Coordinates of C-alpha atoms and ligand atoms in Angstrom, one line a residue:
M111 CA -29.8 119.1 -95.0
N112 CA -32.2 116.3 -93.0
L113 CA -29.7 114.7 -90.0
L114 CA -31.7 111.5 -90.9
T115 CA -31.1 111.2 -94.5
A116 CA -28.2 113.1 -95.2
A117 CA -24.5 111.8 -95.1
W118 CA -23.2 113.8 -92.5
V119 CA -21.4 111.8 -89.6
P120 CA -17.8 112.1 -90.2
I121 CA -15.9 108.7 -89.6
Q122 CA -12.5 107.5 -91.0
D123 CA -12.0 104.5 -93.4
K124 CA -8.6 103.0 -94.1
G125 CA -7.1 106.4 -93.4
L126 CA -9.8 108.1 -95.5
Y127 CA -12.1 110.5 -94.3
E128 CA -15.5 109.9 -95.3
K129 CA -18.9 111.0 -94.3
I130 CA -21.7 108.6 -93.8
T131 CA -25.7 108.5 -93.3
V132 CA -27.1 107.8 -89.9
Q133 CA -29.0 104.8 -91.5
Q134 CA -25.5 103.5 -93.1
L135 CA -24.2 103.1 -89.2
L136 CA -26.8 101.9 -87.5
C137 CA -27.4 99.2 -90.3
G138 CA -24.2 98.1 -89.8
E139 CA -22.6 99.0 -93.4
K140 CA -19.9 101.2 -91.9
E141 CA -18.7 100.2 -88.5
R142 CA -15.6 103.2 -88.1
D143 CA -14.7 105.4 -85.5
I144 CA -16.1 108.7 -85.4
C145 CA -13.3 111.3 -86.8
L146 CA -13.1 115.1 -85.8
P147 CA -10.1 117.0 -85.4
R148 CA -11.4 118.1 -81.8
D149 CA -12.6 115.7 -79.1
D150 CA -15.4 117.5 -77.8
M151 CA -16.9 117.7 -81.1
E152 CA -16.5 113.8 -81.7
L153 CA -17.9 113.6 -78.1
A154 CA -20.8 115.9 -79.2
C155 CA -21.5 113.5 -82.2
L156 CA -21.8 110.5 -80.3
Q157 CA -24.0 112.3 -77.9
L158 CA -26.1 113.5 -81.0
L159 CA -26.4 110.2 -82.4
S160 CA -27.6 108.3 -79.2
A161 CA -30.4 111.1 -79.3
I162 CA -31.3 110.9 -82.5
T163 CA -31.5 106.7 -81.9
Q164 CA -33.2 107.3 -78.9
T165 CA -36.0 109.5 -80.5
L166 CA -36.1 106.6 -83.5
F167 CA -36.3 103.5 -81.4
T168 CA -36.9 103.5 -77.3
P169 CA -36.2 99.9 -76.9
E170 CA -39.2 98.4 -74.5
N171 CA -36.8 96.5 -72.1
K172 CA -33.4 94.9 -71.5
K173 CA -34.4 92.1 -74.1
S174 CA -35.2 94.6 -76.6
L175 CA -31.8 96.8 -76.4
G176 CA -29.7 93.7 -76.4
K177 CA -31.2 92.7 -80.0
Y178 CA -30.4 96.1 -81.1
V179 CA -26.7 96.2 -79.8
T180 CA -26.3 92.8 -81.2
Q181 CA -28.3 93.2 -84.6
P182 CA -27.6 96.0 -87.2
L183 CA -31.0 97.3 -88.3
T184 CA -32.6 96.7 -91.6
P185 CA -33.0 99.6 -93.8
E186 CA -36.7 99.0 -94.1
V187 CA -36.9 99.0 -90.4
Y188 CA -34.7 102.7 -90.4
L189 CA -36.9 104.0 -93.2
A190 CA -40.0 103.2 -91.3
A191 CA -39.0 104.5 -88.1
I192 CA -37.8 108.2 -89.7
Q193 CA -41.1 109.2 -91.6
D194 CA -42.9 111.0 -88.6
K195 CA -39.8 112.4 -87.3
L196 CA -37.9 114.1 -90.4
N197 CA -39.0 117.5 -89.2
W198 CA -37.4 117.4 -86.1
F199 CA -34.0 117.0 -87.8
D200 CA -33.9 119.2 -91.0
L201 CA -31.4 122.0 -90.6
D202 CA -32.8 124.3 -93.1
H203 CA -36.6 123.2 -92.3
P204 CA -38.7 126.8 -93.4
D205 CA -40.5 126.8 -90.2
T206 CA -38.8 124.0 -87.7
P207 CA -34.9 123.9 -88.3
F208 CA -33.1 121.7 -86.2
M209 CA -32.1 123.4 -82.9
Q210 CA -33.4 126.9 -83.9
F211 CA -36.2 129.2 -84.1
R212 CA -37.2 131.3 -87.3
G213 CA -37.7 135.2 -87.2
V214 CA -34.9 135.5 -84.4
K215 CA -34.0 139.1 -84.2
S216 CA -30.5 140.6 -84.2
T217 CA -28.8 143.8 -85.0
S218 CA -25.9 141.8 -86.5
A219 CA -25.0 138.6 -87.1
T220 CA -22.5 136.3 -85.0
P221 CA -19.5 134.7 -86.4
M222 CA -19.5 130.9 -86.2
N223 CA -16.4 131.3 -83.7
K224 CA -19.2 131.8 -80.7
L225 CA -20.7 128.3 -81.3
M226 CA -17.4 126.5 -81.1
A227 CA -16.6 126.4 -77.6
G228 CA -13.5 127.7 -76.6
V229 CA -12.5 129.6 -79.7
A230 CA -13.8 133.2 -79.3
D231 CA -13.7 133.9 -75.7
G232 CA -10.6 135.8 -75.4
T233 CA -8.3 133.5 -73.7
N234 CA -5.1 132.0 -75.1
K235 CA -5.5 128.4 -74.8
T236 CA -3.7 125.4 -76.6
F237 CA -6.6 123.4 -77.7
V238 CA -8.0 126.5 -79.9
N239 CA -8.3 125.1 -83.4
P240 CA -5.3 125.0 -85.1
Q241 CA -5.9 127.1 -88.3
G242 CA -7.4 129.8 -86.1
L243 CA -10.7 130.8 -86.3
I244 CA -13.8 129.3 -87.3
E245 CA -14.9 130.5 -90.8
G246 CA -17.6 128.5 -91.7
L247 CA -19.3 125.1 -90.5
C248 CA -20.4 122.4 -92.6
H249 CA -24.1 120.9 -92.6
G250 CA -22.9 118.2 -90.2
C251 CA -20.5 120.3 -87.9
V252 CA -23.1 123.1 -87.8
A253 CA -25.3 120.5 -86.5
I254 CA -22.9 118.9 -83.8
A255 CA -21.7 122.4 -82.6
L256 CA -25.3 123.5 -82.2
F257 CA -26.0 120.3 -80.1
N258 CA -22.8 121.0 -78.3
A259 CA -23.9 124.5 -77.2
A260 CA -27.3 123.6 -76.1
N261 CA -26.3 120.5 -74.1
N262 CA -22.5 121.2 -73.2
C263 CA -21.6 124.9 -73.1
P264 CA -22.1 127.7 -70.8
S265 CA -24.5 130.1 -72.0
M266 CA -23.9 133.2 -74.3
G267 CA -23.7 135.4 -71.4
G268 CA -26.7 137.5 -69.6
G269 CA -30.1 136.8 -70.9
F270 CA -29.3 133.7 -72.4
K271 CA -30.3 130.4 -71.0
G272 CA -27.6 127.7 -70.7
S273 CA -28.3 123.8 -70.8
L274 CA -30.7 121.8 -68.5
R275 CA -27.9 120.6 -66.9
G276 CA -26.5 124.3 -65.6
S277 CA -23.3 125.4 -67.6
T278 CA -20.5 122.8 -68.0
P279 CA -21.8 119.5 -66.8
I280 CA -19.5 116.2 -67.3
T281 CA -21.1 114.1 -70.0
L282 CA -20.2 110.1 -69.4
L283 CA -21.0 107.9 -72.2
I284 CA -20.4 104.2 -72.4
K285 CA -18.1 102.8 -74.9
G286 CA -19.0 100.1 -77.1
K287 CA -16.6 98.1 -79.4
T288 CA -17.8 99.7 -82.6
V289 CA -19.8 103.0 -82.8
R290 CA -23.0 101.4 -83.5
E291 CA -22.5 99.5 -80.3
T292 CA -21.6 102.7 -78.3
I293 CA -24.7 104.2 -79.7
W294 CA -27.2 101.8 -78.5
L295 CA -25.4 101.3 -75.1
N296 CA -26.1 105.0 -74.4
V297 CA -29.7 104.7 -75.4
L298 CA -32.3 103.9 -72.3
T299 CA -35.0 101.4 -72.6
E300 CA -38.6 102.5 -71.5
E301 CA -38.0 100.3 -68.2
T302 CA -34.8 102.6 -67.3
I303 CA -36.6 105.9 -68.3
N304 CA -39.5 105.1 -66.0
Q305 CA -37.6 104.7 -63.2
M306 CA -35.8 107.7 -63.6
M307 CA -38.6 110.1 -64.9
P308 CA -41.9 108.7 -63.5
W309 CA -43.8 111.4 -66.0
Y310 CA -42.3 109.3 -68.7
E311 CA -45.6 108.0 -70.2
A312 CA -47.6 111.4 -69.7
T313 CA -45.0 113.1 -71.8
K314 CA -44.0 110.9 -74.2
D315 CA -45.7 112.5 -77.1
Q316 CA -43.9 115.8 -76.6
V317 CA -42.2 117.6 -79.5
P318 CA -38.8 119.2 -79.0
N319 CA -39.1 122.8 -77.9
Y320 CA -38.0 124.2 -81.3
L321 CA -41.4 122.7 -82.8
T322 CA -43.5 123.9 -79.9
P323 CA -41.7 126.7 -78.5
I324 CA -42.0 127.8 -74.6
N325 CA -43.2 131.2 -73.1
K326 CA -40.8 134.1 -72.9
G327 CA -40.3 134.9 -69.3
G328 CA -42.4 131.4 -68.1
T329 CA -41.7 129.3 -65.4
I330 CA -41.4 125.4 -66.5
Q331 CA -41.3 122.3 -64.0
S332 CA -38.5 120.2 -64.8
S333 CA -41.2 116.9 -64.3
A334 CA -43.2 118.5 -67.4
I335 CA -40.3 118.0 -69.6
G336 CA -40.4 114.6 -71.6
L337 CA -37.2 112.5 -72.2
L338 CA -36.8 113.2 -76.1
R339 CA -37.9 117.0 -75.6
G340 CA -35.0 117.2 -72.7
L341 CA -32.7 115.3 -74.9
L342 CA -33.1 117.8 -77.7
W343 CA -33.8 120.8 -75.6
Q344 CA -32.3 124.1 -77.2
P345 CA -32.2 126.5 -74.4
A346 CA -31.3 129.8 -76.5
H347 CA -32.8 131.2 -79.5
F348 CA -30.5 130.6 -82.5
E349 CA -31.4 131.2 -86.0
L350 CA -28.5 130.0 -88.7
L351 CA -27.9 132.6 -91.7
P352 CA -28.3 130.4 -95.1
A353 CA -25.3 128.5 -96.0
T354 CA -23.1 130.2 -98.6
S355 CA -23.8 129.3 -102.2
E356 CA -20.3 128.4 -103.1
Q357 CA -18.4 125.3 -101.5
Q358 CA -15.8 126.4 -99.1
I359 CA -13.6 124.3 -97.1
C360 CA -15.2 123.6 -93.3
S361 CA -13.1 125.2 -90.6
C362 CA -13.8 122.1 -88.5
C363 CA -14.0 119.1 -90.3
G364 CA -12.2 120.4 -93.6
C365 CA -14.8 119.1 -96.0
N366 CA -15.5 121.1 -99.2
E367 CA -19.4 121.9 -98.9
Q368 CA -21.5 124.7 -98.4
V369 CA -20.7 126.2 -95.2
Y370 CA -22.8 128.1 -92.4
T371 CA -20.7 131.4 -91.5
G372 CA -22.9 132.8 -88.9
F373 CA -26.0 132.7 -87.1
N374 CA -28.5 135.2 -85.2
K375 CA -29.2 134.9 -81.6
E376 CA -31.6 136.7 -79.5
K377 CA -32.0 137.1 -75.9
F378 CA -34.8 134.7 -74.4
S379 CA -35.2 134.2 -70.7
Y380 CA -37.3 131.7 -68.5
T381 CA -37.2 129.5 -65.4
I382 CA -36.8 125.9 -65.2
E383 CA -37.5 124.6 -61.3
G384 CA -36.1 121.2 -60.4
V385 CA -33.4 119.3 -62.0
W386 CA -34.2 117.6 -65.2
P387 CA -32.6 113.8 -64.7
H388 CA -30.4 113.6 -68.0
P389 CA -29.3 110.2 -69.1
L390 CA -25.7 110.9 -69.7
S391 CA -25.0 112.6 -66.3
S392 CA -24.7 111.7 -62.7
R393 CA -26.2 113.7 -59.8
I394 CA -24.7 115.1 -56.3
F395 CA -27.5 116.1 -54.0
T396 CA -27.5 117.7 -50.8
I397 CA -30.3 117.2 -48.3
K398 CA -31.1 120.0 -45.7
A399 CA -34.1 120.1 -43.4
G400 CA -35.7 117.6 -45.5
N401 CA -35.3 119.3 -48.5
K402 CA -33.1 117.4 -51.4
K403 CA -31.1 119.9 -53.4
E404 CA -29.5 118.2 -56.7
K405 CA -27.1 119.5 -59.1
F406 CA -24.6 118.0 -62.1
P407 CA -21.1 117.4 -61.1
S408 CA -18.7 119.5 -63.4
F409 CA -14.7 119.9 -63.4
T410 CA -14.4 122.9 -61.1
T411 CA -10.2 122.5 -60.8
R412 CA -7.8 121.0 -62.2
A413 CA -7.9 117.7 -60.5
P414 CA -7.9 115.2 -63.3
T415 CA -11.0 113.0 -64.4
W416 CA -10.0 110.0 -62.1
T417 CA -10.7 112.2 -59.2
H418 CA -14.3 112.4 -60.2
M419 CA -14.8 108.5 -60.8
S420 CA -16.6 107.6 -57.6
R421 CA -19.3 109.9 -57.9
L422 CA -19.7 109.4 -61.7
V423 CA -20.0 105.6 -61.4
V424 CA -21.1 105.0 -57.8
D425 CA -24.5 105.6 -55.7
Q426 CA -24.4 106.6 -52.3
Q427 CA -27.0 108.2 -49.7
T428 CA -26.3 109.5 -46.4
E429 CA -28.7 111.5 -44.2
K430 CA -26.8 114.5 -45.6
G431 CA -26.9 113.8 -49.0
G432 CA -25.1 111.7 -51.6
Q433 CA -24.6 110.6 -55.5
Q434 CA -26.6 108.8 -58.2
A435 CA -25.0 107.6 -61.2
A436 CA -25.9 108.7 -64.7
P437 CA -29.1 106.6 -65.9
V438 CA -26.8 104.8 -68.4
I439 CA -24.8 103.5 -65.9
Q440 CA -27.8 102.6 -63.9
Q441 CA -28.6 100.5 -66.7
A442 CA -25.7 99.2 -67.5
R443 CA -25.3 97.6 -64.1
Q444 CA -28.0 95.4 -65.4
F445 CA -27.0 95.1 -68.8
I446 CA -23.3 94.4 -69.5
A447 CA -22.1 91.3 -67.9
S448 CA -18.5 91.5 -70.1
E449 CA -15.3 91.4 -68.0
K450 CA -14.9 94.9 -68.1
M451 CA -16.7 98.4 -69.3
Q452 CA -15.5 101.1 -71.2
L453 CA -16.5 104.7 -70.2
I454 CA -16.1 108.1 -72.3
V455 CA -15.9 110.9 -69.8
G456 CA -15.8 114.5 -71.1
G457 CA -16.6 118.0 -70.7
Y458 CA -15.2 121.9 -70.2
R459 CA -14.1 123.6 -67.0
N460 CA -15.3 127.1 -67.6
N461 CA -15.2 130.4 -65.9
Q462 CA -18.5 131.9 -66.6
A463 CA -18.8 132.1 -70.1
T464 CA -15.0 131.3 -70.8
I465 CA -14.0 127.8 -71.6
L466 CA -10.4 127.2 -69.5
E467 CA -9.9 123.5 -70.5
R468 CA -11.6 120.2 -72.3
R469 CA -11.4 117.1 -71.2
H470 CA -11.9 113.8 -73.0
D471 CA -11.0 110.6 -70.9
L472 CA -11.5 107.1 -71.4
F473 CA -11.7 105.1 -68.3
S474 CA -12.2 100.9 -68.0
L475 CA -13.8 99.6 -64.8
K476 CA -13.1 95.6 -64.3
Q477 CA -16.0 93.3 -63.8
G478 CA -17.3 93.4 -59.9
W479 CA -17.5 97.2 -60.5
T480 CA -21.3 97.1 -59.6
E481 CA -20.9 95.4 -56.7
H482 CA -18.0 96.9 -55.1
G483 CA -18.4 100.8 -55.5
E484 CA -16.6 101.1 -52.1
V485 CA -13.3 99.9 -53.8
I486 CA -13.6 102.6 -56.3
H487 CA -14.0 105.1 -53.6
R488 CA -11.0 103.5 -51.7
L489 CA -9.0 103.8 -54.8
I490 CA -9.6 107.7 -55.2
E491 CA -9.1 108.0 -51.7
T492 CA -5.8 106.5 -51.5
G493 CA -4.7 108.6 -54.8
L494 CA -6.1 111.9 -53.2
S495 CA -4.5 111.2 -49.7
Y496 CA -0.9 110.6 -51.1
K497 CA -1.3 113.8 -53.2
Q498 CA -2.5 115.6 -49.7
C499 CA 0.8 114.5 -47.9
L500 CA 3.0 115.7 -50.5
I501 CA 1.1 119.2 -50.4
N502 CA 0.8 119.4 -46.6
S503 CA 4.5 118.9 -46.1
L504 CA 5.3 121.6 -48.8
I505 CA 3.1 123.9 -46.9
A506 CA 5.1 123.0 -43.8
F507 CA 8.1 123.9 -45.6
K508 CA 6.7 127.0 -46.7
N509 CA 5.0 128.3 -43.3
G510 CA 7.5 126.4 -40.8
R511 CA 6.5 125.9 -37.5
K512 CA 4.8 128.2 -34.8
K513 CA 6.4 127.9 -31.4
S514 CA 4.6 125.5 -28.7
K515 CA 4.9 124.1 -25.7
Q516 CA 6.3 121.1 -27.2
Y517 CA 8.4 122.7 -29.9
E518 CA 10.6 125.6 -31.1
E519 CA 9.9 127.8 -33.6
I520 CA 11.1 127.1 -37.1
K521 CA 11.0 129.9 -39.7
G522 CA 9.4 128.8 -43.0
A523 CA 11.1 129.0 -46.2
G524 CA 8.2 131.3 -47.5
I525 CA 8.6 129.7 -50.9
N526 CA 5.1 128.1 -52.3
L527 CA 6.0 124.9 -54.1
V528 CA 2.9 123.6 -53.8
Q529 CA 0.9 124.4 -57.2
N530 CA 3.5 122.8 -59.2
A531 CA 4.0 120.0 -57.1
E532 CA 0.6 119.1 -57.3
E533 CA 0.4 119.4 -61.0
N534 CA 3.2 117.1 -61.1
Y535 CA 1.5 114.6 -58.9
Y536 CA -1.5 114.7 -61.0
Q537 CA 0.7 114.1 -64.2
Q538 CA 2.8 111.4 -63.0
T539 CA -0.3 109.3 -61.1
E540 CA -2.8 109.4 -64.2
N541 CA -1.7 106.3 -65.6
L542 CA -1.3 104.4 -62.6
M543 CA -4.9 105.7 -61.0
Q544 CA -6.3 104.7 -64.4
Q545 CA -4.7 101.5 -64.6
G546 CA -5.8 100.6 -60.9
L547 CA -9.2 101.4 -61.8
A548 CA -9.2 99.4 -65.0
Q549 CA -7.2 96.1 -62.8
V550 CA -8.1 96.0 -59.5
H551 CA -9.9 93.2 -58.1
F552 CA -12.9 93.8 -57.1
E553 CA -13.8 90.9 -55.1
A554 CA -10.2 91.0 -52.8
P555 CA -8.6 94.5 -53.3
E556 CA -6.1 94.4 -50.9
D557 CA -3.2 93.3 -52.7
D558 CA -4.0 95.6 -55.4
L559 CA -4.5 98.6 -53.1
D560 CA -1.2 98.2 -51.0
A561 CA 0.8 97.9 -54.3
L562 CA -0.8 101.3 -55.3
Q563 CA 0.0 102.8 -52.2
Q564 CA 3.5 101.6 -52.4
Q565 CA 4.1 103.3 -56.0
L566 CA 2.1 106.2 -55.0
K567 CA 4.4 106.6 -51.7
S568 CA 7.4 106.7 -54.0
I569 CA 6.1 109.1 -56.3
V570 CA 5.4 111.6 -53.5
K571 CA 8.9 111.1 -52.2
D572 CA 10.3 111.7 -55.6
L573 CA 8.1 114.7 -56.2
F574 CA 9.2 116.1 -52.5
N575 CA 12.8 115.8 -53.3
Q576 CA 12.6 117.3 -56.7
A577 CA 10.6 120.1 -55.4
T578 CA 12.8 121.1 -52.6
A579 CA 16.1 120.4 -54.4
P580 CA 17.2 123.9 -55.4
Y581 CA 16.9 125.0 -51.5
R582 CA 19.0 122.0 -50.2
Q583 CA 21.9 124.3 -50.0
E584 CA 20.6 127.1 -48.3
P585 CA 21.6 127.3 -44.6
K586 CA 18.3 129.5 -43.6
M587 CA 16.0 126.9 -45.2
L588 CA 17.6 123.7 -43.6
K589 CA 15.3 123.8 -40.3
A590 CA 12.1 124.0 -42.4
L591 CA 13.2 121.4 -45.1
A592 CA 14.4 118.7 -42.3
M593 CA 10.9 119.6 -40.4
A594 CA 9.2 119.2 -43.5
R595 CA 10.7 115.9 -44.7
R596 CA 9.8 114.4 -41.1
S597 CA 6.0 115.7 -41.8
L598 CA 6.2 113.9 -44.9
H599 CA 7.5 110.5 -43.5
K600 CA 4.8 111.2 -40.4
Y601 CA 2.1 111.7 -43.0
L602 CA 3.2 108.8 -45.1
K603 CA 3.2 106.2 -42.3
N604 CA 0.0 107.4 -41.1
L605 CA -1.6 105.8 -44.2
E606 CA 0.3 102.5 -44.0
P607 CA -2.1 99.8 -43.3
Q608 CA -2.0 99.3 -39.6
G609 CA 0.3 96.4 -39.0
E610 CA 3.2 98.0 -40.8
K611 CA 2.5 101.6 -38.7
N612 CA 5.4 100.7 -35.8
E613 CA 7.8 99.0 -38.3
Ligands
ZN292 ZN1 -17.2 120.4 -91.2

């Protein structure tokens, strides 16, 4: 199956599930949303489509990208572009199969479960495919799963390498009005690539590492990896077993096709020095003794995606370090002048090879965000500081107060209400924070920020009351409760704008 010519892109058209070709998509013949039962697979599918489009058509500058965004390709242009790339995208190629290596040796085949993040890693999670395990994947789904495992997932364990971005990077895509537009908005122009990757010209003619493999145990400088080679980087040695001769139901999309039921994998280690600047990732860095250390942000706690927004879209630098927005965002700042920009943000939270959670969120940013990153920062800080008031007051309830010169001792209630309250806070404020980002008047944000503060304040008070309600009748805890409530009011007051502090 060749990804450049076969119908493998899963879409839904008037309620009917259908697979179309990349040509149909880029030529604007079908403008429907990608449709798969798992949102991580949908995201990986969009990512793969952008990588394919980047491979076939790298626009020279803003103007030529604009043309691609507004005008669908003609079939002639598409067919001419794929000719010399066909052997990059053939899933069953005799020598250089897509994102695989021939001759991978393993004592037994690995079942397909292992290729789907979070299905077979032993923990019980609600997002596991409802049908249970993955028995077989169709051509399209297996290509997406291979790409996802190579780009977005932890490695298969010791001796296997993970993606160029580390184990579970946050991926960010700009969302257009149609899938076609989305794909193009995540393709970089040569202008942008030259800025993010000064070695672009010198590495322009490289092919993927599954065509010209790297040496086992070798060391590679990230600056020796060109854009397309990096986008299609296969960190691990995998080889699919041949597809079944009979048609079966695909465990992911549910189509009836020949399916792949397993793959061989072989340990293969090497070292990459330096961080490769991925188009869909922001980077955070620290500077110590003049040395810059970079990494890709990922979801490491339960804190929701909005808490990461500042480091995903705002550039910032101090002497100690900073953050740089993803190259697609840098490009969009000059490119998208419309009233708002929509972002798709996704990724996994993991504990080593185990996926604990997956994220897929949609954010809007209103016009003005490019010049007013500090407003995004303030919005998020506001959301976080109100949460902290709640947490600190509940810690006071649990621990009480030690005796000091000024105060007598108050015995703590000894009950930990923090984690629940924190989760409830995040749940109840999610929409509010998303709306805040989508609607704040970036030029004059004070009224919006004030309104947000008032809403957050009332949520915090309610959550405090809710959390402590069961202990209101406990005589032994009354003092701790009263003290915790006083602390809460003090913390909340500290967050009020200056003029209102002494009301
Ligand atoms: Zn499928």
